[in-house]
Amino acid sequence: MRKKFIAGNWKMNKNLKDAKLLAIALKNKLAGVNNVTIAVCPAAVCIDAVAQILKDTNISVGGQNIYFEKEGAYTGEVSADMLLSAGAKYVILGHSERRQYFKETDEIINKKIQTALNVGLLPIFCLGETLEEREAGKTFEVVRTQLEGGLNNINSEKMLKITIAYEPVWAIGTGKTATKEQAQEVHKFIRNWLKEKYGMEISEKVIIQYGGSVKPSNAAELMNQPDIDGALVGGASLDPDNFADIVKFK
Ligand code: PEP
C-alpha cells in the first residue's frame, strides 16, 4: 500500500517571520499524524528556519527550485547542496509556473532532477497540460512528452526516489479542480507509462500526487481514487487550518 504524501507549496509567499509562524502552527496542528507523509516547501531563504522548527517532527521540508549546476558563477541561483544543507529533504521541480514564467524545458527539468538526486534531494516532479492542450484532446500526448523528457536517463533505482505531481495547469490557483474522474484517468495513464518503462513493481511503488486547487472540501474524494497518492497543495497550504484539514482528509 502506498502511503499518501501531502506537500504544501508556499510559492513566493511568507517572509521569514510569517514562515516561522506558519511552521509553528503546523507543528502543533499536525502533531501525531503519522499515516500520511507531510512536507512543506517554503521559499529558499526560509528553509533553514522552518527546518529547525520542524526538526524531529512528522513534517519534512522541501525547496521549490534548484539550479542544475553543482556550484559556481551563477549569480542568484541556489544549488541542490545548498538546499540540502539548509534542511531540505525534497525539492519541487518542473512546476508549471517555472515552465511558464522561467521557460524551463523538459531538458532543463531533467538536468535538475539528476542534480537533485546526485546530492540526495528527493524530487517532486510536476507535469500537466494547459487548458488549450486539454481542449485539443492532447492531454495524454503532453503528459507522455513531459514524462519522457523529464525522466530521461532515470533508472529504476532513481525512479523510486521521485514523486510525480500531476498538476493540470488550468486547475492551479484558479479554484477549478479536476474532477476525481479526470484526475484518476491521467494518474492511471502515468502509472501505466511507469509500468511500461520500469515494470509493475516499481510502477506500483511510485507516489503520484494530484495538484490543482486542492482544498479541505475536495481532498477526500481525490485522495480516495486508486491512483491518487496524495496532493501538492498551493494556496490552501498557506493557511494552517486548511492545510491540516487536507492532511487529515476523511
Ligand atoms: C501548485 O502550485 O502546486 C498548486 C497546486 O496550487 P493551488 O493549490 O493553489 O492550485
Short mmCIF file of C-alpha atoms and ligand atoms in Angstrom, two decimals:
data_model
loop_
_atom_site.label_atom_id
_atom_site.label_comp_id
_atom_site.label_asym_id
_atom_site.label_seq_id
_atom_site.Cartn_x
_atom_site.Cartn_y
_atom_site.Cartn_z
CA MET A 1 0.00 0.00 0.00
CA ARG A 2 1.36 3.40 -0.93
CA LYS A 3 1.40 5.91 1.92
CA LYS A 4 -0.28 9.18 0.97
CA PHE A 5 2.07 12.13 0.60
CA ILE A 6 0.77 15.67 1.04
CA ALA A 7 3.08 18.60 0.40
CA GLY A 8 2.48 22.33 0.67
CA ASN A 9 4.00 24.65 -1.92
CA TRP A 10 4.21 28.07 -0.29
CA LYS A 11 5.48 29.61 -3.54
CA MET A 12 6.72 33.23 -3.19
CA ASN A 13 4.67 33.83 -0.04
CA LYS A 14 5.56 34.31 3.63
CA ASN A 15 8.58 36.27 4.78
CA LEU A 16 10.84 34.81 7.44
CA LYS A 17 8.63 35.84 10.36
CA ASP A 18 5.42 34.57 8.77
CA ALA A 19 7.05 31.37 7.55
CA LYS A 20 8.15 30.61 11.10
CA LEU A 21 4.65 31.30 12.44
CA LEU A 22 3.11 29.01 9.84
CA ALA A 23 5.64 26.27 10.65
CA ILE A 24 4.87 26.53 14.38
CA ALA A 25 1.12 26.36 13.73
CA LEU A 26 1.52 23.28 11.53
CA LYS A 27 3.80 21.60 14.03
CA ASN A 28 1.05 21.92 16.64
CA LYS A 29 -1.90 21.06 14.41
CA LEU A 30 -0.29 18.03 12.80
CA ALA A 31 1.45 16.54 15.82
CA GLY A 32 0.93 12.80 15.90
CA VAL A 33 -0.37 12.45 12.34
CA ASN A 34 1.72 9.60 11.02
CA ASN A 35 -0.49 7.86 8.49
CA VAL A 36 0.42 10.47 5.85
CA THR A 37 3.84 11.72 4.72
CA ILE A 38 3.86 15.50 5.14
CA ALA A 39 6.15 18.19 3.73
CA VAL A 40 6.14 21.96 3.38
CA CYS A 41 8.12 23.87 0.77
CA PRO A 42 8.88 27.46 1.84
CA ALA A 43 10.97 29.96 -0.11
CA ALA A 44 14.68 29.08 -0.10
CA VAL A 45 15.61 31.81 2.38
CA CYS A 46 13.17 30.40 4.94
CA ILE A 47 14.15 26.74 4.69
CA ASP A 48 16.76 26.80 7.44
CA ALA A 49 14.46 28.43 9.98
CA VAL A 50 11.44 26.30 9.08
CA ALA A 51 13.53 23.13 9.15
CA GLN A 52 14.76 23.99 12.62
CA ILE A 53 11.22 24.46 13.88
CA LEU A 54 10.13 21.19 12.27
CA LYS A 55 13.17 19.19 13.34
CA ASP A 56 12.17 15.88 14.95
CA THR A 57 8.55 16.27 13.86
CA ASN A 58 6.48 14.37 11.30
CA ILE A 59 6.77 17.29 8.82
CA SER A 60 9.64 17.42 6.33
CA VAL A 61 10.83 20.45 4.42
CA GLY A 62 11.39 20.94 0.71
CA GLY A 63 12.62 23.60 -1.68
CA GLN A 64 10.81 24.94 -4.72
CA ASN A 65 13.66 25.01 -7.22
CA ILE A 66 17.39 24.47 -7.73
CA TYR A 67 19.87 25.25 -10.46
CA PHE A 68 21.26 22.23 -12.28
CA GLU A 69 24.94 23.12 -11.96
CA LYS A 70 26.73 21.91 -8.88
CA GLU A 71 28.24 25.29 -7.92
CA GLY A 72 29.99 28.30 -9.44
CA ALA A 73 29.40 31.67 -11.01
CA TYR A 74 25.60 31.59 -11.39
CA THR A 75 24.55 34.76 -9.62
CA GLY A 76 21.24 34.48 -7.84
CA GLU A 77 20.87 30.73 -8.19
CA VAL A 78 20.60 28.16 -5.40
CA SER A 79 22.27 24.75 -5.66
CA ALA A 80 20.91 21.37 -4.64
CA ASP A 81 23.59 21.04 -1.97
CA MET A 82 22.63 24.44 -0.52
CA LEU A 83 19.02 23.36 -0.12
CA LEU A 84 20.06 20.07 1.41
CA SER A 85 22.45 21.74 3.83
CA ALA A 86 19.71 24.19 4.88
CA GLY A 87 17.48 21.28 5.90
CA ALA A 88 15.50 20.36 2.78
CA LYS A 89 14.65 16.76 2.03
CA TYR A 90 12.54 17.35 -1.08
CA VAL A 91 12.59 19.77 -3.99
CA ILE A 92 9.73 20.68 -6.33
CA LEU A 93 10.92 20.60 -9.94
CA GLY A 94 9.15 21.31 -13.20
CA HIS A 95 6.33 23.30 -11.63
CA SER A 96 4.14 24.86 -14.33
CA GLU A 97 5.00 28.35 -13.05
CA ARG A 98 8.69 27.59 -13.66
CA ARG A 99 7.86 26.18 -17.08
CA GLN A 100 5.69 29.18 -17.98
CA TYR A 101 7.48 32.20 -16.45
CA PHE A 102 11.06 30.94 -16.45
CA LYS A 103 10.91 28.96 -19.68
CA GLU A 104 12.05 25.70 -18.14
CA THR A 105 12.04 22.94 -20.73
CA ASP A 106 11.77 19.19 -20.16
CA GLU A 107 15.52 19.02 -20.79
CA ILE A 108 16.31 21.60 -18.10
CA ILE A 109 13.94 19.89 -15.68
CA ASN A 110 15.63 16.56 -16.38
CA LYS A 111 19.03 18.07 -15.57
CA LYS A 112 17.64 19.47 -12.32
CA ILE A 113 16.15 16.09 -11.38
CA GLN A 114 19.53 14.42 -11.97
CA THR A 115 21.35 17.11 -9.96
CA ALA A 116 18.91 16.84 -7.05
CA LEU A 117 19.26 13.05 -6.92
CA ASN A 118 23.03 13.28 -7.08
CA VAL A 119 23.13 15.14 -3.76
CA GLY A 120 20.32 13.15 -2.14
CA LEU A 121 17.39 15.55 -2.51
CA LEU A 122 14.11 13.86 -3.39
CA PRO A 123 12.41 15.48 -6.40
CA ILE A 124 8.71 16.20 -6.64
CA PHE A 125 8.44 16.26 -10.43
CA CYS A 126 5.46 18.29 -11.65
CA LEU A 127 3.77 17.96 -15.00
CA GLY A 128 0.40 18.64 -16.57
CA GLU A 129 -1.43 20.04 -19.55
CA THR A 130 -2.78 23.53 -20.22
CA LEU A 131 -6.47 24.17 -20.86
CA GLU A 132 -5.77 24.65 -24.55
CA GLU A 133 -4.00 21.31 -24.72
CA ARG A 134 -6.81 19.56 -22.86
CA GLU A 135 -9.45 21.08 -25.11
CA ALA A 136 -7.48 20.00 -28.15
CA GLY A 137 -7.54 16.42 -26.85
CA LYS A 138 -3.80 16.41 -26.28
CA THR A 139 -3.62 15.72 -22.54
CA PHE A 140 -2.06 12.25 -22.78
CA GLU A 141 0.33 13.29 -25.53
CA VAL A 142 1.56 16.27 -23.48
CA VAL A 143 1.89 14.24 -20.28
CA ARG A 144 3.77 11.48 -22.14
CA THR A 145 6.22 14.00 -23.63
CA GLN A 146 6.81 15.56 -20.20
CA LEU A 147 7.37 12.13 -18.64
CA GLU A 148 9.78 11.06 -21.39
CA GLY A 149 11.74 14.32 -21.26
CA GLY A 150 11.77 14.86 -17.52
CA LEU A 151 12.64 11.27 -16.70
CA ASN A 152 15.20 10.74 -19.45
CA ASN A 153 18.09 8.58 -18.21
CA ILE A 154 16.42 7.94 -14.88
CA ASN A 155 16.94 4.30 -13.92
CA SER A 156 14.71 2.23 -11.65
CA GLU A 157 16.68 2.96 -8.51
CA LYS A 158 16.42 6.71 -9.10
CA MET A 159 12.74 6.47 -10.06
CA LEU A 160 11.90 5.15 -6.62
CA LYS A 161 13.18 8.40 -5.13
CA ILE A 162 10.96 10.60 -7.29
CA THR A 163 7.41 11.70 -6.57
CA ILE A 164 5.34 12.71 -9.58
CA ALA A 165 2.81 15.53 -9.20
CA TYR A 166 0.13 15.67 -11.87
CA GLU A 167 -0.98 19.28 -11.93
CA PRO A 168 -3.29 20.32 -14.76
CA VAL A 169 -2.22 23.91 -15.41
CA TRP A 170 -5.83 25.05 -15.76
CA ALA A 171 -6.53 23.93 -12.19
CA ILE A 172 -3.58 25.65 -10.50
CA GLY A 173 -4.56 28.68 -8.46
CA THR A 174 -7.81 29.01 -10.41
CA GLY A 175 -10.22 27.44 -7.94
CA LYS A 176 -11.09 24.94 -10.70
CA THR A 177 -10.27 21.42 -9.60
CA ALA A 178 -10.11 18.49 -11.97
CA THR A 179 -12.95 16.12 -11.19
CA LYS A 180 -11.88 12.95 -9.45
CA GLU A 181 -12.55 11.06 -12.69
CA GLN A 182 -10.43 13.48 -14.78
CA ALA A 183 -7.57 13.28 -12.32
CA GLN A 184 -7.75 9.48 -11.87
CA GLU A 185 -7.71 8.99 -15.66
CA VAL A 186 -4.41 10.84 -16.01
CA HIS A 187 -2.89 9.27 -12.89
CA LYS A 188 -3.73 5.84 -14.33
CA PHE A 189 -2.10 6.87 -17.61
CA ILE A 190 1.06 7.94 -15.73
CA ARG A 191 1.12 4.70 -13.75
CA ASN A 192 0.80 2.69 -16.99
CA TRP A 193 3.63 4.68 -18.53
CA LEU A 194 5.77 3.88 -15.48
CA LYS A 195 4.80 0.22 -15.78
CA GLU A 196 5.91 0.10 -19.40
CA LYS A 197 9.22 1.77 -18.63
CA TYR A 198 10.11 0.36 -15.20
CA GLY A 199 7.89 -2.68 -14.74
CA MET A 200 4.96 -3.47 -12.48
CA GLU A 201 6.75 -3.50 -9.13
CA ILE A 202 8.23 -0.03 -9.47
CA SER A 203 5.11 1.47 -11.05
CA GLU A 204 3.11 0.32 -8.04
CA LYS A 205 5.53 2.00 -5.63
CA VAL A 206 5.84 5.46 -7.17
CA ILE A 207 3.80 8.16 -5.45
CA ILE A 208 1.69 10.24 -7.84
CA GLN A 209 0.27 13.37 -6.23
CA TYR A 210 -2.54 15.49 -7.65
CA GLY A 211 -2.21 19.26 -7.59
CA GLY A 212 -4.63 22.00 -8.60
CA SER A 213 -6.91 23.85 -6.20
CA VAL A 214 -6.95 21.08 -3.59
CA LYS A 215 -8.87 22.22 -0.51
CA PRO A 216 -10.40 20.58 2.55
CA SER A 217 -13.73 20.12 0.75
CA ASN A 218 -12.35 18.15 -2.20
CA ALA A 219 -9.31 16.43 -0.69
CA ALA A 220 -11.00 13.18 0.34
CA GLU A 221 -12.73 12.43 -2.96
CA LEU A 222 -9.49 12.99 -4.87
CA MET A 223 -7.36 11.05 -2.42
CA ASN A 224 -9.72 8.10 -2.48
CA GLN A 225 -9.04 7.41 -6.14
CA PRO A 226 -6.93 4.30 -6.67
CA ASP A 227 -4.00 6.03 -8.40
CA ILE A 228 -4.01 9.33 -6.50
CA ASP A 229 -1.46 9.05 -3.72
CA GLY A 230 -1.60 12.49 -2.18
CA ALA A 231 -1.57 16.14 -3.10
CA LEU A 232 0.67 19.06 -3.86
CA VAL A 233 -1.18 21.99 -2.36
CA GLY A 234 -0.57 25.64 -3.25
CA GLY A 235 -2.97 28.31 -2.00
CA ALA A 236 -4.60 26.21 0.73
CA SER A 237 -1.21 25.33 2.23
CA LEU A 238 -0.73 28.95 3.36
CA ASP A 239 -3.45 28.59 5.95
CA PRO A 240 -2.61 26.18 8.78
CA ASP A 241 -6.22 25.12 9.36
CA ASN A 242 -6.82 24.38 5.69
CA PHE A 243 -3.57 22.51 5.24
CA ALA A 244 -4.12 20.49 8.41
CA ASP A 245 -7.66 19.62 7.30
CA ILE A 246 -6.34 18.45 3.92
CA VAL A 247 -3.72 16.27 5.61
CA LYS A 248 -6.42 14.83 7.88
CA PHE A 249 -8.83 14.25 4.98
CA LYS A 250 -11.59 11.70 5.57
C1 PEP B 1 0.56 24.36 -7.03
O1 PEP B 1 1.02 25.43 -7.29
O2 PEP B 1 1.31 23.36 -7.00
C2 PEP B 1 -0.87 24.25 -6.78
C3 PEP B 1 -1.44 23.09 -6.87
O3 PEP B 1 -1.51 25.43 -6.45
P1 PEP B 1 -3.04 25.58 -5.97
O4 PEP B 1 -3.28 24.52 -4.94
O5 PEP B 1 -3.12 26.97 -5.42
O6 PEP B 1 -3.89 25.38 -7.18
#
